[in-house]
Tab-separated table of C-alpha atoms and ligand atoms in Angstrom:
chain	number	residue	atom	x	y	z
S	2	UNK	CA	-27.717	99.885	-9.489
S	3	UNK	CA	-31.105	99.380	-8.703
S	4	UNK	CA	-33.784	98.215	-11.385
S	5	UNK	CA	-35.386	101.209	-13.314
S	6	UNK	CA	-38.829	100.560	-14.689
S	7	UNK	CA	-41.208	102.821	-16.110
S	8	UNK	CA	-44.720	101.315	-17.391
S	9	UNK	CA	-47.028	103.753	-19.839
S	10	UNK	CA	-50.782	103.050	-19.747
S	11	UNK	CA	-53.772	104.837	-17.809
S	12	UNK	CA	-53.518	104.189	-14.544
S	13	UNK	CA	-56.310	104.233	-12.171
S	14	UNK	CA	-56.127	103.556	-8.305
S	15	UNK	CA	-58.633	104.890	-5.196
S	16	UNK	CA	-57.475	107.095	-2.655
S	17	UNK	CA	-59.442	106.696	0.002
S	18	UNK	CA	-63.444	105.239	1.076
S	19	UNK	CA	-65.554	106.613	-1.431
S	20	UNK	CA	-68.742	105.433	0.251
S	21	UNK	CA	-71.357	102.193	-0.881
S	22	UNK	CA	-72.278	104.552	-3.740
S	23	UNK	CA	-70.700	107.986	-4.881
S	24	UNK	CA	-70.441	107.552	-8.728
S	25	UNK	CA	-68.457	111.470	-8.590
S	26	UNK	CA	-66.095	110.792	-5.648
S	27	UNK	CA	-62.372	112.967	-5.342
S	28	UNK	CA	-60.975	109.764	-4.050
S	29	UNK	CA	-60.630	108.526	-7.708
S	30	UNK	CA	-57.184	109.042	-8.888
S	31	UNK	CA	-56.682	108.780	-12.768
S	32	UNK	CA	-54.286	108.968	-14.719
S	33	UNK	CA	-54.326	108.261	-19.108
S	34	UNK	CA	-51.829	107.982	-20.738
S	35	UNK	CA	-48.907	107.998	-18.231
S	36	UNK	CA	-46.118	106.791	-16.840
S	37	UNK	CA	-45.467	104.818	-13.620
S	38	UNK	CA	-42.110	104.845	-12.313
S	39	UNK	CA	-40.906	102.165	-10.225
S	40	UNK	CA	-37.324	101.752	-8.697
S	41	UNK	CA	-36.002	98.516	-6.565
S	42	UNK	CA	-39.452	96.869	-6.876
S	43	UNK	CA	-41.433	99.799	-5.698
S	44	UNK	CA	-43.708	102.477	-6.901
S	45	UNK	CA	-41.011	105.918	-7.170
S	46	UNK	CA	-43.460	108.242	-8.881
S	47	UNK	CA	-45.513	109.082	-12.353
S	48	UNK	CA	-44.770	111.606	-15.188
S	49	UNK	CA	-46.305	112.352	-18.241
S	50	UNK	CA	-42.932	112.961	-20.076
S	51	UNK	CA	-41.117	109.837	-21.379
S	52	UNK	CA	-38.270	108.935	-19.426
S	53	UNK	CA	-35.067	108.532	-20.523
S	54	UNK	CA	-32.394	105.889	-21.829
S	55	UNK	CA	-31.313	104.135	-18.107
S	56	UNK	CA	-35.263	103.619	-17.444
S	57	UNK	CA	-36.516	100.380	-18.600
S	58	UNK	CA	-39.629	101.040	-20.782
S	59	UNK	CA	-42.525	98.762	-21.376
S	60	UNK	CA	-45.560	100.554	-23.478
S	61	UNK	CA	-49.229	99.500	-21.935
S	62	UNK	CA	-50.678	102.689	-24.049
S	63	UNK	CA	-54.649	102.248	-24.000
S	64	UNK	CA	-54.943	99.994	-21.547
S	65	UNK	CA	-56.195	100.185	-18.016
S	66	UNK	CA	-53.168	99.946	-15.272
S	67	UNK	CA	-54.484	99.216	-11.499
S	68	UNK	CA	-52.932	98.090	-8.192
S	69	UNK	CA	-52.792	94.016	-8.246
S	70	UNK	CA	-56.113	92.939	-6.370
S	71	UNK	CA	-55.969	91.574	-2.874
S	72	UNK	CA	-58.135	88.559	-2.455
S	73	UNK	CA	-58.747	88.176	1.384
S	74	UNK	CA	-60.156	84.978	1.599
S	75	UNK	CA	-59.524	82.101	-0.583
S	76	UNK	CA	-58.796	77.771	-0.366
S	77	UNK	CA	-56.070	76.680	-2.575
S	78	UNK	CA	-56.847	73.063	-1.926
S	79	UNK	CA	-60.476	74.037	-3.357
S	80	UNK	CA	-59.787	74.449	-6.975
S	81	UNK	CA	-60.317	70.740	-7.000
S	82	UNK	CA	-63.724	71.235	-5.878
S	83	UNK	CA	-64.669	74.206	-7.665
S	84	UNK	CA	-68.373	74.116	-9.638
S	85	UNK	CA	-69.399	71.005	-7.317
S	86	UNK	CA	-73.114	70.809	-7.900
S	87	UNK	CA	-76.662	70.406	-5.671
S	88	UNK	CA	-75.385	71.473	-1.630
S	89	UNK	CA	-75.674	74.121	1.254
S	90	UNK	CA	-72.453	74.790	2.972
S	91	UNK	CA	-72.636	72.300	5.852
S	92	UNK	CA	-73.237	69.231	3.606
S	93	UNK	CA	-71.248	70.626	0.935
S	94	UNK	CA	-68.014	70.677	3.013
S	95	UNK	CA	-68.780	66.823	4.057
S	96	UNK	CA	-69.484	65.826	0.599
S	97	UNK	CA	-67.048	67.679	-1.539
S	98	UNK	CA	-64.567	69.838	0.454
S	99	UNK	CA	-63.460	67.681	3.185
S	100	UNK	CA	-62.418	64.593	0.623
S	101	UNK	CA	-60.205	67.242	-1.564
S	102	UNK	CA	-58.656	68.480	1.627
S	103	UNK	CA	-57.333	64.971	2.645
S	104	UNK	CA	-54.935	65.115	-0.778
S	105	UNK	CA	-52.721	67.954	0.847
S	106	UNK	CA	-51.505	65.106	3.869
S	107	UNK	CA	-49.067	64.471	1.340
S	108	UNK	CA	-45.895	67.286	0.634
S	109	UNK	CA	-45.757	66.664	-3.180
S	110	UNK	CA	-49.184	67.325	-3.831
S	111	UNK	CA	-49.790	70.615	-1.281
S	112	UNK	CA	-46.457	71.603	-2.821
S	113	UNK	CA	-48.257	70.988	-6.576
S	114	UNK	CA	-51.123	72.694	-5.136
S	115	UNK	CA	-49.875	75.748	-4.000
S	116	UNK	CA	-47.783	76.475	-7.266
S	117	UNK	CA	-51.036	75.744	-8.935
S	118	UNK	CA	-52.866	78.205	-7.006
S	119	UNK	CA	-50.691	80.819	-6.878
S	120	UNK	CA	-50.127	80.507	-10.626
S	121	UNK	CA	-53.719	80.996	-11.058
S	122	UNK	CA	-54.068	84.116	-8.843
S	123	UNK	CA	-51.364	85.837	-11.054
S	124	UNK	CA	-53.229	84.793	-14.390
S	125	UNK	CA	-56.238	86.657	-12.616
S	126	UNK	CA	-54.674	89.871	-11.947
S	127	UNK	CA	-54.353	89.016	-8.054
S	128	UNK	CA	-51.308	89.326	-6.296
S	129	UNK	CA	-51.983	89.330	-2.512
S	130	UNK	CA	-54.015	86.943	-0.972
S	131	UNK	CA	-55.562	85.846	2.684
S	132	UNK	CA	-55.801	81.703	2.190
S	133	UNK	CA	-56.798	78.620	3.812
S	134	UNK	CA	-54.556	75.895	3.066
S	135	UNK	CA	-55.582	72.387	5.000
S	136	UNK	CA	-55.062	71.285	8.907
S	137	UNK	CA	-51.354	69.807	7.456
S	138	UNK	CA	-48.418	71.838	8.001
S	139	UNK	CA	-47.102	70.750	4.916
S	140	UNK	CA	-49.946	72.546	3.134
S	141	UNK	CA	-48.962	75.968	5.113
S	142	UNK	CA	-45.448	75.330	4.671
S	143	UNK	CA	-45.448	74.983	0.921
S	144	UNK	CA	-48.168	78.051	0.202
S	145	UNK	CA	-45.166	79.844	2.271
S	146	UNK	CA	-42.452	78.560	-0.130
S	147	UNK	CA	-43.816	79.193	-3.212
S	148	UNK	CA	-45.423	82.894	-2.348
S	149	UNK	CA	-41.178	83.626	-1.438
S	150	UNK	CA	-40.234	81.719	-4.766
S	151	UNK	CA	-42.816	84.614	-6.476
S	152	UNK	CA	-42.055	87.366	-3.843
S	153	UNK	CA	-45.904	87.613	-2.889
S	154	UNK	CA	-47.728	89.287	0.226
S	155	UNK	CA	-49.269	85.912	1.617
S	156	UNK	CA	-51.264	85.888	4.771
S	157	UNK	CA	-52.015	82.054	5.900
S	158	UNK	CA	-51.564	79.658	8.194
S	159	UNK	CA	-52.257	75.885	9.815
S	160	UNK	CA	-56.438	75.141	9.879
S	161	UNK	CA	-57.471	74.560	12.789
S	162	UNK	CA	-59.786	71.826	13.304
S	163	UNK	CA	-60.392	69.412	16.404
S	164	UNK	CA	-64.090	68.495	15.924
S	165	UNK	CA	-66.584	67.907	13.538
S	166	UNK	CA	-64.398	66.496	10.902
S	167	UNK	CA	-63.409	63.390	9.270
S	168	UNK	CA	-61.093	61.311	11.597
S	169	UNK	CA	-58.115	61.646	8.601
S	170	UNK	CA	-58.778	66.027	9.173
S	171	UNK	CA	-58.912	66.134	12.483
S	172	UNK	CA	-56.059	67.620	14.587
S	173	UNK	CA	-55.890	68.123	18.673
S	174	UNK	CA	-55.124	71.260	20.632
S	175	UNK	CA	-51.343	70.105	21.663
S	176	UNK	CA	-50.042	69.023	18.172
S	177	UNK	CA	-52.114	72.049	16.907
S	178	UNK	CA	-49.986	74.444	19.044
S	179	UNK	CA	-46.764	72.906	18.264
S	180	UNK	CA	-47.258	72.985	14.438
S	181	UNK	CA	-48.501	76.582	14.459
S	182	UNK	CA	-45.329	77.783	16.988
S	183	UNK	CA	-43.149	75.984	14.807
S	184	UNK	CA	-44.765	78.186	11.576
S	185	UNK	CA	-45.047	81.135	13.066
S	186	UNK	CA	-41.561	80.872	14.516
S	187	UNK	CA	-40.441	79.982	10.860
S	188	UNK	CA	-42.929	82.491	8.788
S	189	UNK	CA	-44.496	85.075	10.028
S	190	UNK	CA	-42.568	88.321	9.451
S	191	UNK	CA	-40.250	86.385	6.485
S	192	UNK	CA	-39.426	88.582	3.613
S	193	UNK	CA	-43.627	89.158	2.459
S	194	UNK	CA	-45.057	86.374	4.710
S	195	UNK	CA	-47.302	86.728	7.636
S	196	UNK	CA	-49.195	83.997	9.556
S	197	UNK	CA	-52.923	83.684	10.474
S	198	UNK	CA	-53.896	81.649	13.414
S	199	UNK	CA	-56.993	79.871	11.434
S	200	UNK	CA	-59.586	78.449	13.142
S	201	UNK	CA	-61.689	76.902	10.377
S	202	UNK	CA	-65.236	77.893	11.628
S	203	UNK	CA	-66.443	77.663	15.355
S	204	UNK	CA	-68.402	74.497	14.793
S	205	UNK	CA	-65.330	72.682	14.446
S	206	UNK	CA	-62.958	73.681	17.163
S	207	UNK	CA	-63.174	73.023	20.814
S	208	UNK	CA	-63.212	75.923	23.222
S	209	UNK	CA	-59.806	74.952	23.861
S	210	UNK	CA	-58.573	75.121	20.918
S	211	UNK	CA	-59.809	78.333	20.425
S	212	UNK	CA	-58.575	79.591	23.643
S	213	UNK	CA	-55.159	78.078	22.073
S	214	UNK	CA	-55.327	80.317	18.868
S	215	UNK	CA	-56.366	82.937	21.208
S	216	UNK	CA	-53.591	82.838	23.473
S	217	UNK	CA	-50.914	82.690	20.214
S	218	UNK	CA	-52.593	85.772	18.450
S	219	UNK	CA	-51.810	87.599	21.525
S	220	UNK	CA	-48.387	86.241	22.014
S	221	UNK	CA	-47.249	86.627	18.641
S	222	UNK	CA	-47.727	90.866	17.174
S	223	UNK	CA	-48.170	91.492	13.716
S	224	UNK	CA	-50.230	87.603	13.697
S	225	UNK	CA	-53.699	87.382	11.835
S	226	UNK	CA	-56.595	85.582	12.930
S	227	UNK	CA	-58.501	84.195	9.705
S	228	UNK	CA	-62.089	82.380	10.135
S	229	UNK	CA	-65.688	82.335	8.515
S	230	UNK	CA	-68.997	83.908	10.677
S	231	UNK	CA	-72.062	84.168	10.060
S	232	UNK	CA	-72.603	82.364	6.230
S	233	UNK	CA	-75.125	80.025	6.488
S	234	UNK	CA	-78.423	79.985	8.653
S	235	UNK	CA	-78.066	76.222	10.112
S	236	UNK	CA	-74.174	76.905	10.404
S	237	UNK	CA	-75.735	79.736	12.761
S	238	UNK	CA	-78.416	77.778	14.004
S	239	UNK	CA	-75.457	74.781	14.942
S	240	UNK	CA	-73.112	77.555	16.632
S	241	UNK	CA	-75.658	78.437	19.195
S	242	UNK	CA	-76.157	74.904	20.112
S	243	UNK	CA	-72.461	74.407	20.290
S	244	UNK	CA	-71.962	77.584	22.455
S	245	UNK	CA	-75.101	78.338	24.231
S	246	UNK	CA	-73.291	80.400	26.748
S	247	UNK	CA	-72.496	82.931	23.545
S	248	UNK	CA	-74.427	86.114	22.382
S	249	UNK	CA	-73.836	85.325	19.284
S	250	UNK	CA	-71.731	83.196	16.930
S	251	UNK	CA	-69.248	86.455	16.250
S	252	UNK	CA	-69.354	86.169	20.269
S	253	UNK	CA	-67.778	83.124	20.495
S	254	UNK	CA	-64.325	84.143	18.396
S	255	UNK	CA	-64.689	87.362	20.680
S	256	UNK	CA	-65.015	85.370	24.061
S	257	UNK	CA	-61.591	83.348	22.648
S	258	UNK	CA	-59.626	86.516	22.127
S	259	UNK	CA	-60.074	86.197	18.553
S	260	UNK	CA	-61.095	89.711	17.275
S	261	UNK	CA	-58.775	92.486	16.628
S	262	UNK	CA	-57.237	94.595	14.469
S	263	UNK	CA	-56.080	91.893	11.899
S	264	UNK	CA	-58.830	89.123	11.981
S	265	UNK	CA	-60.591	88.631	8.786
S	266	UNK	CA	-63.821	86.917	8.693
S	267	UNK	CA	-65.532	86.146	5.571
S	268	UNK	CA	-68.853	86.267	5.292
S	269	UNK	CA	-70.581	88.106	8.008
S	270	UNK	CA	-74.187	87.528	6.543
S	271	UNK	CA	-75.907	86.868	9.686
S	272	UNK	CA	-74.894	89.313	11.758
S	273	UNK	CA	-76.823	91.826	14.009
S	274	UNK	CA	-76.047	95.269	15.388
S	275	UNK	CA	-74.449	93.977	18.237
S	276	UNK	CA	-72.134	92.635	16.195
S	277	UNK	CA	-71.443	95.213	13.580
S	278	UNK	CA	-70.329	97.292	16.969
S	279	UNK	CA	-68.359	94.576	18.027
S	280	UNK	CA	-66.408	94.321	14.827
S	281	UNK	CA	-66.206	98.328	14.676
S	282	UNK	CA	-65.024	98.155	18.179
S	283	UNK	CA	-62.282	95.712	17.591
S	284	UNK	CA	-61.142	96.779	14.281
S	285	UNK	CA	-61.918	93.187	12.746
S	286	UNK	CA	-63.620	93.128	9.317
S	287	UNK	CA	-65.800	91.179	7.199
S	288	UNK	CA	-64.557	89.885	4.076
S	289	UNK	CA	-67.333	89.554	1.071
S	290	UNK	CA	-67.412	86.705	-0.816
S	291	UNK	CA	-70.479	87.537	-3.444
S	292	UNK	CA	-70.019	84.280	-5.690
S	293	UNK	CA	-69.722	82.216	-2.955
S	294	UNK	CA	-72.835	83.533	-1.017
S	295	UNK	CA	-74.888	83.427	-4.055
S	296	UNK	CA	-73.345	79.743	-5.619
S	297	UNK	CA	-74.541	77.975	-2.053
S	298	UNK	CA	-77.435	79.885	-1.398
S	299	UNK	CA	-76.010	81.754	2.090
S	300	UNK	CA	-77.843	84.774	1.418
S	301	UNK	CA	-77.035	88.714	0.727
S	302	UNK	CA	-74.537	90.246	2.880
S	303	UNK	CA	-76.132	93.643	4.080
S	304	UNK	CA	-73.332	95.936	3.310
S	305	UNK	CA	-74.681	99.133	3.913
S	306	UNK	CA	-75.224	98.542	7.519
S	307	UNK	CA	-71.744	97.602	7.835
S	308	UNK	CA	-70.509	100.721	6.107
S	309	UNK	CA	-72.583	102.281	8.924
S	310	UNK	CA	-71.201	100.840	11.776
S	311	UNK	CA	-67.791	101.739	10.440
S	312	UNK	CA	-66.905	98.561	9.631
S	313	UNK	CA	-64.253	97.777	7.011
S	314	UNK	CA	-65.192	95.173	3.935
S	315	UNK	CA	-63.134	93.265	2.034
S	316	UNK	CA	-63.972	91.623	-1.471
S	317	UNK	CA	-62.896	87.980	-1.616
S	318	UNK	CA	-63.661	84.978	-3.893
S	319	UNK	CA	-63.548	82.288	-1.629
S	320	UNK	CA	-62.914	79.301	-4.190
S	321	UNK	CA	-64.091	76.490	-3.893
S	322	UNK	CA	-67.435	77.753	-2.729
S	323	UNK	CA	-67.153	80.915	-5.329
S	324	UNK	CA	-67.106	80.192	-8.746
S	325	UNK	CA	-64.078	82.630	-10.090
S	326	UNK	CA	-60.559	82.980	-9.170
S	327	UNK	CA	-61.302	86.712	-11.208
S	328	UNK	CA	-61.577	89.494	-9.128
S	329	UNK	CA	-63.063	91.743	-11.417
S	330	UNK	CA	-66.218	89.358	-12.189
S	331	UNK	CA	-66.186	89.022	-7.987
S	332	UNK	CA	-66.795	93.237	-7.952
S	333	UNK	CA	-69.670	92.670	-10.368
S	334	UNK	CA	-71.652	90.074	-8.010
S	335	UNK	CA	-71.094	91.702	-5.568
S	336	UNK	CA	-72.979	94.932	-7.463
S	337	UNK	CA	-75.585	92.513	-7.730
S	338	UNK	CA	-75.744	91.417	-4.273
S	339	UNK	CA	-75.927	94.680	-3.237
S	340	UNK	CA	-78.627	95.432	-6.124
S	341	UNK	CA	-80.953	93.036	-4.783
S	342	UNK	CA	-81.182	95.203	-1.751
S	343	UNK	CA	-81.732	98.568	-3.595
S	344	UNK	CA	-78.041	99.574	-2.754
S	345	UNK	CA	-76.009	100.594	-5.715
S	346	UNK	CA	-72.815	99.543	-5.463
S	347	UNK	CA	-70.371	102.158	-7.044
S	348	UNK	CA	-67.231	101.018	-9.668
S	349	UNK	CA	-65.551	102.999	-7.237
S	350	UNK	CA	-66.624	101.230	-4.188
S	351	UNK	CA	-65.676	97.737	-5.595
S	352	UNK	CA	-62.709	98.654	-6.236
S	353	UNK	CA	-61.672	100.051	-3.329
S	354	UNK	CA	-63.075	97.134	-1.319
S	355	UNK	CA	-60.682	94.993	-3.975
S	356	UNK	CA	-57.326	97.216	-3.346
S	357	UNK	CA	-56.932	99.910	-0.635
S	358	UNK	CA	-59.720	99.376	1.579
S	359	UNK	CA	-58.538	95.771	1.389
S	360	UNK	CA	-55.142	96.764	2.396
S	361	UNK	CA	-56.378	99.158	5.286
S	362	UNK	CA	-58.388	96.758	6.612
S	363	UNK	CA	-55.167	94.626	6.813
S	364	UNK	CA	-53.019	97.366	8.026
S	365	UNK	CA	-51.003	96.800	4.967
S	366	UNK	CA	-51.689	100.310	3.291
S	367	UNK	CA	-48.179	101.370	3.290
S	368	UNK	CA	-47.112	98.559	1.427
S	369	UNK	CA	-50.161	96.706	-1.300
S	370	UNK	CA	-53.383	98.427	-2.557
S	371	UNK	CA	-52.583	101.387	-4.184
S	372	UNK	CA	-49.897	103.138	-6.922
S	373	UNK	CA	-48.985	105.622	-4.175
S	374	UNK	CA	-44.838	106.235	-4.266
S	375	UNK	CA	-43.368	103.961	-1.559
S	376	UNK	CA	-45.828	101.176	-2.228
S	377	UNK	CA	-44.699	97.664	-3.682
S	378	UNK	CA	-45.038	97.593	-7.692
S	379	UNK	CA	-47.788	94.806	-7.098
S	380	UNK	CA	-49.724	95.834	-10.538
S	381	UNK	CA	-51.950	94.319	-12.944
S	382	UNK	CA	-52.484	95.651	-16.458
S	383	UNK	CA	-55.648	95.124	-18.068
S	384	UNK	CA	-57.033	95.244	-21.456
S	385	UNK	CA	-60.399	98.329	-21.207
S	386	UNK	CA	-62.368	96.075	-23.281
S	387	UNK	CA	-62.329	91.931	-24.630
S	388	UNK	CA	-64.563	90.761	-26.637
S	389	UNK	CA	-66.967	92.095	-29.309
S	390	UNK	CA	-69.467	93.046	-27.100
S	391	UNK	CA	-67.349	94.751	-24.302
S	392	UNK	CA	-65.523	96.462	-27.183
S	393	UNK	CA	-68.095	97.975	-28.732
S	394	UNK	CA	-69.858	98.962	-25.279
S	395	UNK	CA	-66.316	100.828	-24.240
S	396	UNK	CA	-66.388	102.911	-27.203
S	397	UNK	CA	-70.125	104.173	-26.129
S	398	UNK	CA	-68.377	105.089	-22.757
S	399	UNK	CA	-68.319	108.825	-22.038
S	400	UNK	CA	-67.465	109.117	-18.993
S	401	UNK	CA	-65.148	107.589	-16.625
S	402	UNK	CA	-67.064	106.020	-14.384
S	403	UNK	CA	-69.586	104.213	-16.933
S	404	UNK	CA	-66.140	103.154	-18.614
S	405	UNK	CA	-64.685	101.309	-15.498
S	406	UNK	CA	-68.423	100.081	-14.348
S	407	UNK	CA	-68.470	98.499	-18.003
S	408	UNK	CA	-65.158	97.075	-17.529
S	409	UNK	CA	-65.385	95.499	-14.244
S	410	UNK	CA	-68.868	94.085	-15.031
S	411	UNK	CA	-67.895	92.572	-18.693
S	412	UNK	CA	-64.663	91.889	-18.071
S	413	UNK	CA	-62.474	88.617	-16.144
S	414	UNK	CA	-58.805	87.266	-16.671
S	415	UNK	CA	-59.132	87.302	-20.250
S	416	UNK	CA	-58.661	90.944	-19.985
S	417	UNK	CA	-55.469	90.472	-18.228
S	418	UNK	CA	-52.188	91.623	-19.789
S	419	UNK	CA	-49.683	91.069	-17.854
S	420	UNK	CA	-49.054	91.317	-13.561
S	421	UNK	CA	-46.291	92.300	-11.280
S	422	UNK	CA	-44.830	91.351	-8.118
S	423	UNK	CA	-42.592	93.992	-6.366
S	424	UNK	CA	-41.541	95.038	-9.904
S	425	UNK	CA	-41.165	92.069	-11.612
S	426	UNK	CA	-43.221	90.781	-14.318
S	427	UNK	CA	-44.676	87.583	-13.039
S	428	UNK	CA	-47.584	86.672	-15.439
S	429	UNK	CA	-48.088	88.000	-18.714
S	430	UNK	CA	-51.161	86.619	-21.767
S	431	UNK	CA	-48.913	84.297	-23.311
A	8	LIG	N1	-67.153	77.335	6.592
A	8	LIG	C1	-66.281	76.438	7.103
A	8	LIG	N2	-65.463	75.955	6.163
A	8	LIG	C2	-65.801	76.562	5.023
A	8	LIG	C3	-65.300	76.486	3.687
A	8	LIG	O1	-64.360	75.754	3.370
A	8	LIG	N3	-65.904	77.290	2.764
A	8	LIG	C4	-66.916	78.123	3.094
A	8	LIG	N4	-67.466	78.882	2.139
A	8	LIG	N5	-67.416	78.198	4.322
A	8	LIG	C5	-66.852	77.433	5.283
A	9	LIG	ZN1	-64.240	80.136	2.885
């Protein structure tokens, strides 16, 4: 018989866009005091009556149930680098990231590594992810393992990196292709896995090697493409002396075949409108990295303009550079980011960019992002309030969106009960 489980709590997911700032949006879907049904991992339903004997029961009353957040751009070899003081991207990769990197040559430690990581997302309340691992297959290989070993929704694959990088990183275009066919052959479409052909940034792949990833996205359907654009102004500055025959940096991924409807590229600071259309055109999207932007001084990411051009935004942390594995303290830099800019950035919004919009963006809505039936039980229960101070400002709350704008601005993984992977329990606050 298949698994019955019912969880009671209030549960809370987005429907639908609600816009950069709507603070009294229809797309809010909330539920106190209820109960989610799931059957054979999935999401069957919700009732308010408690169900009966042959339903396993498991009482979250007063606390805040959500769909597990989606964290589309992340390094798991970067934890070791995390909080790594005094640099701008470009030297800070040379000094810090690029050394840490190396350690994930060898299969024991990436395997360490990914267990590590993926531990940590769960602690945090995340349970889908978009990663980097490192240019060695062993790194992608045992991400892959352990997100099957926890029944995750993992989107990753091989770095790509033939330039511009320590001799010890450094791959080539025909070992490159062969590692990533092997992968992909071996991955992508494997229980919840799916590969993304991952140039690192354009600075540090030759044209042919992006023509390579180019040529495998298109060879290869359902395949991501997974990349940074537009961070940092000497990155930018760099690109158009690597590529002078380009537009613009997002030009050069589009001249390679690289943009579509499942290429994720964090950042997306330095864009113009050129490129917004370009992105709305292809159906790529920007994920925002808020801790990360502000931690190395890349700059504000000008949202609004993106919602504009119809282009979809994701919410990311992007450890090492960002300074939190916790979604929920990502959504409230990100209100800040966009408060610097007079653009208030709805609980709503945050959210959304966090779970369902994250999943659209993906084309994954059927499946992560929201507590609609049919959906995967990927969930994450949260405490409303921890802490003395958060405490007492919840029970000033009186309505619901000051109550989750409180929450996701006070709160981080301390808050965290317990989360859930296709029904199963896979972290809980020991
Ligand atoms: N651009 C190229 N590589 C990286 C990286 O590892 N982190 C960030 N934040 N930006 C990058
Ligand atoms: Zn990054």
């Amino acid at each position: 018989m298949t698994r019955r489980l019912a969880l009671r709590a209030d549960l809370l997911d987005i429907t639908d866009d609600p816009g950069l700032g709507a603070v009294d949006s229809p797309v809010v879907r909330f539920d106190p005091d209820c109960w989610l049904l799931v059957e054979g991992g999935r999401i069957a339903g919700r009732t308010r009556e408690t169900p009966g004997e042959d339903w396993d029961k498991r009482d979250y009353s007063g606390r805040l149930l959500m769909p597990g957040f989606i964290d589309t751009h992340v390094h798991c070899p970067q934890l070791d680098v995390i909080a790594s003081h005094g640099e701008a991207l470009l030297p800070w990769l040379e000094r810090y990231v690029f050394p840490a990197e190396r350690r994930f040559e060898e299969a024991v430690a990436a395997r360490e590594g990914a267990d590590r990581f993926l531990d940590l997302l769960l602690a945090h309340g995340t349970t889908a992810a978009v990663v980097f691992p490192t240019v060695h297959k062993v790194s992608v290989q045992a991400l892959f393992e352990a997100a099957e070993g926890h029944q995750m929704r993992l989107i990753t694959g091989k770095v790509l990196m033939d330039r511009h990088v320590p001799d010890y990183l450094r791959d080539d275009v025909e070992g490159a292709e062969r590692d990533c066919t092997e992968l992909i052959e071996r991955w992508h479409g494997r229980g919840r896995a799916a590969y993304a052909l991952t140039p690192r940034f354009a600075p540090t792949s030759t044209p042919a090697q992006l023509e390579m990833a180019g040529r495998l996205l298109a060879r290869y359907p359902g395949t991501y493409m997974h990349t940074h654009v537009a961070e940092n102004r000497d990155e930018v500055q760099w690109v158009a002396e690597l590529f002078p025959q380009a537009r613009s940096y997002l030009d050069v991924y589009a001249a390679h075949g690289l943009l579509g409807p499942r290429s994720v590229l964090a950042h997306g600071i330095w864009l113009d409108d050129a490129d917004r259309r370009l992105l709305a055109e292809t159906g790529a999207h920007v994920a925002h990295c808020p801790t990360s932007n502000l931690f190395l001084g890349s700059g504000l990411l000008d949202w609004a303009k993106l919602q504009e051009a119809g282009v979809g935004v994701s919410l990311a942390t992007d450890v090492g550079a960002g300074t939190t594995l916790s979604m929920p303290r990502t959504l409230a830099e990100a209100y800040k980011v966009q408060a610097l800019q007079g653009v208030k950035l709805s609980a709503w919004k945050a959210i959304y960019a966090a779970t369902r919009g994250a999943a659209r963006a993906l084309r994954l809505e059927h499946e992560i992002g929201s507590l609609d039936v049919g959906a995967s039980a990927d969930l994450a229960v949260w405490d409303w309030a921890h802490g003395a101070l958060a405490l007492h400002r919840d029970r000033l709350a009186r309505e619901l969106h000051e109550r989750v704008f409180a929450w996701m601005t006070l709160g981080d993984e301390r808050n965290l009960v317990s989360a859930w992977v296709a029904g199963t329990q896979r972290w809980h606050r020991p």
